[in-house]
Short mmCIF file of C-alpha atoms and ligand atoms in Angstrom, two decimals:
data_model
loop_
_atom_site.label_atom_id
_atom_site.label_comp_id
_atom_site.label_asym_id
_atom_site.label_seq_id
_atom_site.Cartn_x
_atom_site.Cartn_y
_atom_site.Cartn_z
CA UNK A 1 0.00 0.00 0.00
CA UNK A 2 1.27 3.46 -0.85
CA UNK A 3 1.53 6.06 1.85
CA UNK A 4 -1.93 7.67 1.82
CA UNK A 5 -2.31 11.36 1.06
CA UNK A 6 -5.26 13.34 2.40
CA UNK A 7 -5.33 16.90 1.09
CA UNK A 8 -7.71 19.73 1.95
CA UNK A 9 -8.40 22.31 -0.75
CA UNK A 10 -9.76 25.35 1.05
CA UNK A 11 -10.49 27.12 -2.26
CA UNK A 12 -11.31 30.83 -1.88
CA UNK A 13 -12.28 30.55 1.78
CA UNK A 14 -10.93 31.72 5.14
CA UNK A 15 -9.43 34.91 6.44
CA UNK A 16 -6.14 34.60 8.27
CA UNK A 17 -7.83 34.35 11.66
CA UNK A 18 -10.24 31.69 10.41
CA UNK A 19 -7.29 29.78 8.99
CA UNK A 20 -5.43 30.00 12.28
CA UNK A 21 -8.42 28.63 14.16
CA UNK A 22 -8.79 25.75 11.72
CA UNK A 23 -5.09 24.87 11.82
CA UNK A 24 -4.85 25.00 15.61
CA UNK A 25 -7.68 22.53 15.94
CA UNK A 26 -6.35 20.34 13.13
CA UNK A 27 -2.95 20.19 14.77
CA UNK A 28 -4.59 18.91 17.91
CA UNK A 29 -6.68 16.32 16.11
CA UNK A 30 -3.95 14.95 13.85
CA UNK A 31 -1.28 14.62 16.50
CA UNK A 32 0.61 11.37 16.05
CA UNK A 33 -0.77 10.68 12.56
CA UNK A 34 2.58 9.66 11.10
CA UNK A 35 1.70 6.97 8.62
CA UNK A 36 -0.06 9.35 6.28
CA UNK A 37 0.63 12.62 4.42
CA UNK A 38 -1.78 15.36 5.43
CA UNK A 39 -1.78 18.47 3.29
CA UNK A 40 -3.79 21.70 3.33
CA UNK A 41 -4.10 24.25 0.54
CA UNK A 42 -5.18 27.56 2.08
CA UNK A 43 -5.55 30.74 0.01
CA UNK A 44 -2.24 32.43 -0.83
CA UNK A 45 -2.86 35.18 1.71
CA UNK A 46 -2.71 32.80 4.67
CA UNK A 47 0.18 30.53 3.73
CA UNK A 48 3.00 32.52 5.26
CA UNK A 49 1.25 32.88 8.58
CA UNK A 50 0.13 29.27 8.77
CA UNK A 51 3.55 27.83 8.02
CA UNK A 52 4.74 28.89 11.47
CA UNK A 53 1.78 27.29 13.18
CA UNK A 54 2.43 24.04 11.32
CA UNK A 55 6.06 23.74 12.35
CA UNK A 56 6.50 20.43 14.16
CA UNK A 57 3.17 19.05 12.95
CA UNK A 58 2.74 16.39 10.24
CA UNK A 59 0.61 18.78 8.14
CA UNK A 60 2.19 20.12 4.93
CA UNK A 61 1.22 23.08 2.77
CA UNK A 62 0.04 23.16 -0.83
CA UNK A 63 -0.73 25.97 -3.25
CA UNK A 64 -4.03 25.94 -5.10
CA UNK A 65 -2.47 27.15 -8.34
CA UNK A 66 0.70 28.74 -9.73
CA UNK A 67 1.98 30.59 -12.75
CA UNK A 68 4.43 29.10 -15.23
CA UNK A 69 7.14 31.78 -15.22
CA UNK A 70 9.70 32.27 -12.45
CA UNK A 71 9.21 36.02 -12.13
CA UNK A 72 8.63 39.11 -14.24
CA UNK A 73 5.85 41.40 -15.46
CA UNK A 74 2.85 39.12 -14.90
CA UNK A 75 0.59 41.25 -12.73
CA UNK A 76 -1.44 39.26 -10.27
CA UNK A 77 0.39 35.97 -10.69
CA UNK A 78 2.47 33.92 -8.24
CA UNK A 79 5.32 31.63 -9.33
CA UNK A 80 6.15 28.11 -8.22
CA UNK A 81 9.46 29.41 -6.81
CA UNK A 82 7.60 31.94 -4.65
CA UNK A 83 5.30 29.24 -3.37
CA UNK A 84 8.20 26.99 -2.49
CA UNK A 85 9.81 29.95 -0.76
CA UNK A 86 6.71 30.61 1.34
CA UNK A 87 6.63 27.01 2.57
CA UNK A 88 4.58 24.97 0.11
CA UNK A 89 5.60 21.42 -0.74
CA UNK A 90 2.74 20.61 -3.10
CA UNK A 91 0.76 22.48 -5.76
CA UNK A 92 -2.71 21.63 -7.01
CA UNK A 93 -2.72 21.94 -10.78
CA UNK A 94 -5.56 21.87 -13.31
CA UNK A 95 -8.44 21.85 -10.85
CA UNK A 96 -11.74 21.74 -12.76
CA UNK A 97 -12.67 25.14 -11.31
CA UNK A 98 -9.53 26.58 -12.91
CA UNK A 99 -10.33 24.87 -16.17
CA UNK A 100 -13.91 26.13 -16.07
CA UNK A 101 -13.57 29.71 -14.79
CA UNK A 102 -10.04 30.55 -15.90
CA UNK A 103 -9.85 28.72 -19.20
CA UNK A 104 -7.05 26.37 -18.24
CA UNK A 105 -6.37 23.72 -20.84
CA UNK A 106 -4.38 20.48 -20.88
CA UNK A 107 -1.59 22.56 -22.40
CA UNK A 108 -1.45 25.12 -19.58
CA UNK A 109 -1.70 22.29 -17.07
CA UNK A 110 1.33 20.71 -18.75
CA UNK A 111 3.32 23.93 -18.46
CA UNK A 112 2.36 24.31 -14.82
CA UNK A 113 3.53 20.78 -14.04
CA UNK A 114 6.93 21.61 -15.49
CA UNK A 115 7.04 24.86 -13.52
CA UNK A 116 6.07 23.06 -10.35
CA UNK A 117 8.74 20.36 -10.72
CA UNK A 118 11.33 23.02 -11.58
CA UNK A 119 10.68 24.59 -8.18
CA UNK A 120 10.65 21.28 -6.36
CA UNK A 121 6.93 21.40 -5.65
CA UNK A 122 5.02 18.13 -5.97
CA UNK A 123 2.19 18.62 -8.48
CA UNK A 124 -1.26 17.30 -7.61
CA UNK A 125 -2.70 17.05 -11.11
CA UNK A 126 -6.51 17.06 -11.36
CA UNK A 127 -8.55 15.35 -14.03
CA UNK A 128 -12.23 14.45 -14.28
CA UNK A 129 -15.26 14.35 -16.50
CA UNK A 130 -18.46 16.42 -16.48
CA UNK A 131 -21.88 14.88 -15.93
CA UNK A 132 -22.69 15.03 -19.65
CA UNK A 133 -19.46 13.30 -20.50
CA UNK A 134 -20.21 10.54 -18.01
CA UNK A 135 -23.74 10.13 -19.35
CA UNK A 136 -22.30 9.84 -22.87
CA UNK A 137 -19.91 7.13 -21.70
CA UNK A 138 -16.92 9.35 -22.36
CA UNK A 139 -15.37 9.27 -18.90
CA UNK A 140 -12.35 7.11 -19.69
CA UNK A 141 -11.67 8.90 -22.96
CA UNK A 142 -11.79 12.31 -21.26
CA UNK A 143 -9.47 11.47 -18.39
CA UNK A 144 -7.09 9.72 -20.78
CA UNK A 145 -6.95 12.82 -22.97
CA UNK A 146 -6.40 15.05 -19.93
CA UNK A 147 -3.60 12.86 -18.61
CA UNK A 148 -1.85 12.56 -21.96
CA UNK A 149 -2.01 16.32 -22.45
CA UNK A 150 -0.96 17.11 -18.90
CA UNK A 151 2.01 14.77 -18.85
CA UNK A 152 3.31 15.46 -22.35
CA UNK A 153 7.11 15.46 -22.43
CA UNK A 154 7.56 14.14 -18.88
CA UNK A 155 9.90 11.22 -18.41
CA UNK A 156 9.45 8.47 -15.79
CA UNK A 157 11.90 10.25 -13.48
CA UNK A 158 9.58 13.27 -13.36
CA UNK A 159 6.33 11.36 -13.23
CA UNK A 160 7.33 9.63 -10.01
CA UNK A 161 6.97 12.94 -8.14
CA UNK A 162 3.40 13.51 -9.24
CA UNK A 163 0.14 12.90 -7.48
CA UNK A 164 -2.92 12.41 -9.67
CA UNK A 165 -6.33 13.48 -8.46
CA UNK A 166 -9.43 12.06 -10.09
CA UNK A 167 -12.19 14.58 -9.43
CA UNK A 168 -15.37 14.01 -11.41
CA UNK A 169 -16.81 17.47 -11.97
CA UNK A 170 -20.33 16.32 -11.14
CA UNK A 171 -19.20 15.19 -7.69
CA UNK A 172 -17.51 18.43 -6.67
CA UNK A 173 -19.47 20.42 -4.12
CA UNK A 174 -22.68 18.56 -4.94
CA UNK A 175 -22.79 16.16 -2.01
CA UNK A 176 -22.95 13.31 -4.53
CA UNK A 177 -19.70 11.40 -4.47
CA UNK A 178 -18.65 8.85 -7.06
CA UNK A 179 -19.34 5.42 -5.63
CA UNK A 180 -16.19 3.59 -4.52
CA UNK A 181 -16.67 1.27 -7.51
CA UNK A 182 -17.01 4.16 -9.99
CA UNK A 183 -13.91 5.83 -8.62
CA UNK A 184 -11.93 2.58 -8.51
CA UNK A 185 -12.76 1.84 -12.14
CA UNK A 186 -11.25 5.15 -13.25
CA UNK A 187 -8.26 4.93 -10.90
CA UNK A 188 -7.51 1.44 -12.12
CA UNK A 189 -7.62 2.53 -15.77
CA UNK A 190 -5.45 5.54 -15.02
CA UNK A 191 -2.90 3.28 -13.35
CA UNK A 192 -2.91 0.96 -16.40
CA UNK A 193 -2.44 3.89 -18.71
CA UNK A 194 0.46 5.20 -16.66
CA UNK A 195 2.03 1.73 -16.52
CA UNK A 196 1.86 1.52 -20.32
CA UNK A 197 3.53 4.91 -20.71
CA UNK A 198 5.99 4.93 -17.84
CA UNK A 199 6.49 1.35 -16.65
CA UNK A 200 6.83 0.25 -13.06
CA UNK A 201 7.13 3.77 -11.69
CA UNK A 202 3.35 4.11 -12.11
CA UNK A 203 2.80 1.60 -9.34
CA UNK A 204 4.31 4.02 -6.84
CA UNK A 205 2.33 7.02 -7.96
CA UNK A 206 -0.53 8.06 -5.75
CA UNK A 207 -3.95 8.47 -7.36
CA UNK A 208 -6.32 10.26 -4.99
CA UNK A 209 -10.06 10.82 -5.29
CA UNK A 210 -11.91 14.12 -4.90
CA UNK A 211 -15.60 15.05 -5.01
CA UNK A 212 -17.86 15.25 -1.95
CA UNK A 213 -15.49 13.27 0.27
CA UNK A 214 -16.76 13.26 3.85
CA UNK A 215 -16.36 11.29 7.06
CA UNK A 216 -19.28 9.08 6.02
CA UNK A 217 -17.74 7.85 2.76
CA UNK A 218 -13.96 7.98 3.24
CA UNK A 219 -13.54 4.47 4.72
CA UNK A 220 -15.26 2.80 1.77
CA UNK A 221 -13.37 4.89 -0.75
CA UNK A 222 -10.02 4.16 0.85
CA UNK A 223 -10.75 0.44 0.90
CA UNK A 224 -10.45 0.39 -2.91
CA UNK A 225 -7.12 -0.99 -4.18
CA UNK A 226 -6.26 1.99 -6.38
CA UNK A 227 -7.53 4.86 -4.22
CA UNK A 228 -4.48 6.18 -2.42
CA UNK A 229 -5.96 9.22 -0.76
CA UNK A 230 -8.46 12.05 -1.08
CA UNK A 231 -8.65 15.65 -2.19
CA UNK A 232 -11.26 17.22 0.04
CA UNK A 233 -13.04 20.54 -0.55
CA UNK A 234 -15.98 21.51 1.66
CA UNK A 235 -15.28 19.04 4.45
CA UNK A 236 -11.70 20.31 4.82
CA UNK A 237 -13.07 23.57 6.21
CA UNK A 238 -14.30 21.71 9.27
CA UNK A 239 -11.39 20.51 11.41
CA UNK A 240 -13.29 17.64 12.98
CA UNK A 241 -14.49 16.33 9.63
CA UNK A 242 -11.12 16.70 7.96
CA UNK A 243 -9.31 15.02 10.84
CA UNK A 244 -11.77 12.13 10.74
CA UNK A 245 -11.12 11.80 7.00
CA UNK A 246 -7.38 11.76 7.65
CA UNK A 247 -7.95 9.06 10.24
CA UNK A 248 -9.90 6.86 7.87
CA UNK A 249 -10.38 3.24 8.85
CA UNK A 250 -7.60 1.21 7.27
CA UNK A 251 -8.52 -2.07 5.67
CA UNK A 252 -6.16 -4.46 3.93
CA UNK A 253 -6.10 -3.98 0.18
CA UNK A 254 -4.19 -5.54 -2.65
CA UNK A 255 -4.00 -4.53 -6.26
CA UNK A 256 -4.50 -7.14 -8.93
P1 13P B 1 -15.83 19.02 -2.43
O1 13P B 1 -15.16 18.09 -1.46
O2 13P B 1 -16.40 20.23 -1.78
O3 13P B 1 -16.79 18.28 -3.31
O4 13P B 1 -14.68 19.59 -3.40
C1 13P B 1 -13.80 18.73 -3.98
C2 13P B 1 -12.70 19.50 -4.59
O5 13P B 1 -12.92 20.23 -5.54
C3 13P B 1 -11.36 19.37 -4.01
O6 13P B 1 -10.40 19.94 -4.83
#
């Protein structure tokens, strides 16, 4: 079993004081959780402050996005190097909200992965189909296209540092999660695809699930052989819920 990764994407939520409150409680509730990677992605404005509160805790920081250049005249943007400097270890890339509201494409996602690796940030690369695509039986084709576009030009040595997040768009913020079987089917196919392209290294790559993850469904999701963690939105804003998700019930699982 790979080391599980539970990541909280706070999206555009929390002031600094709200973030502090959340982190203080999370620290308490995750004390001693050493067999798992716990990551939070607060808004940019809180990262610097929160890094000091997280010192000595197992919780790591992620950025929700980044820009592809190192520095320069790109008003309003933040580079991977700056995010590393402020204390991030991971960066969420290609979230469906970025694709939808900010016109990100597989090509920009690809450039952001390179930028992220250049700065020694681990990319958490998001893929997932819309409801219409699922209804039209296009799910596997869509995620395959997204992965191929996102990972274009990456060799096995770079791919090993990635985390993939399968986040069906219809499950995000709707309260309707993919069933463990639906998620496992996609994760399994993604793993096969990565094995074909990159060989054995794909077996060590974590594929996490996102979309209405909550304390009530995490144990079942994590029992699936190819679900190596979760990317949590709404429930990560509640310390008790997020900590319960991070302390999911472990059950033995083997991949075929
Ligand atoms: P919810 O957990 O709120 O559905 O959001 C999922 C998500 O988008 C995480 O990146």
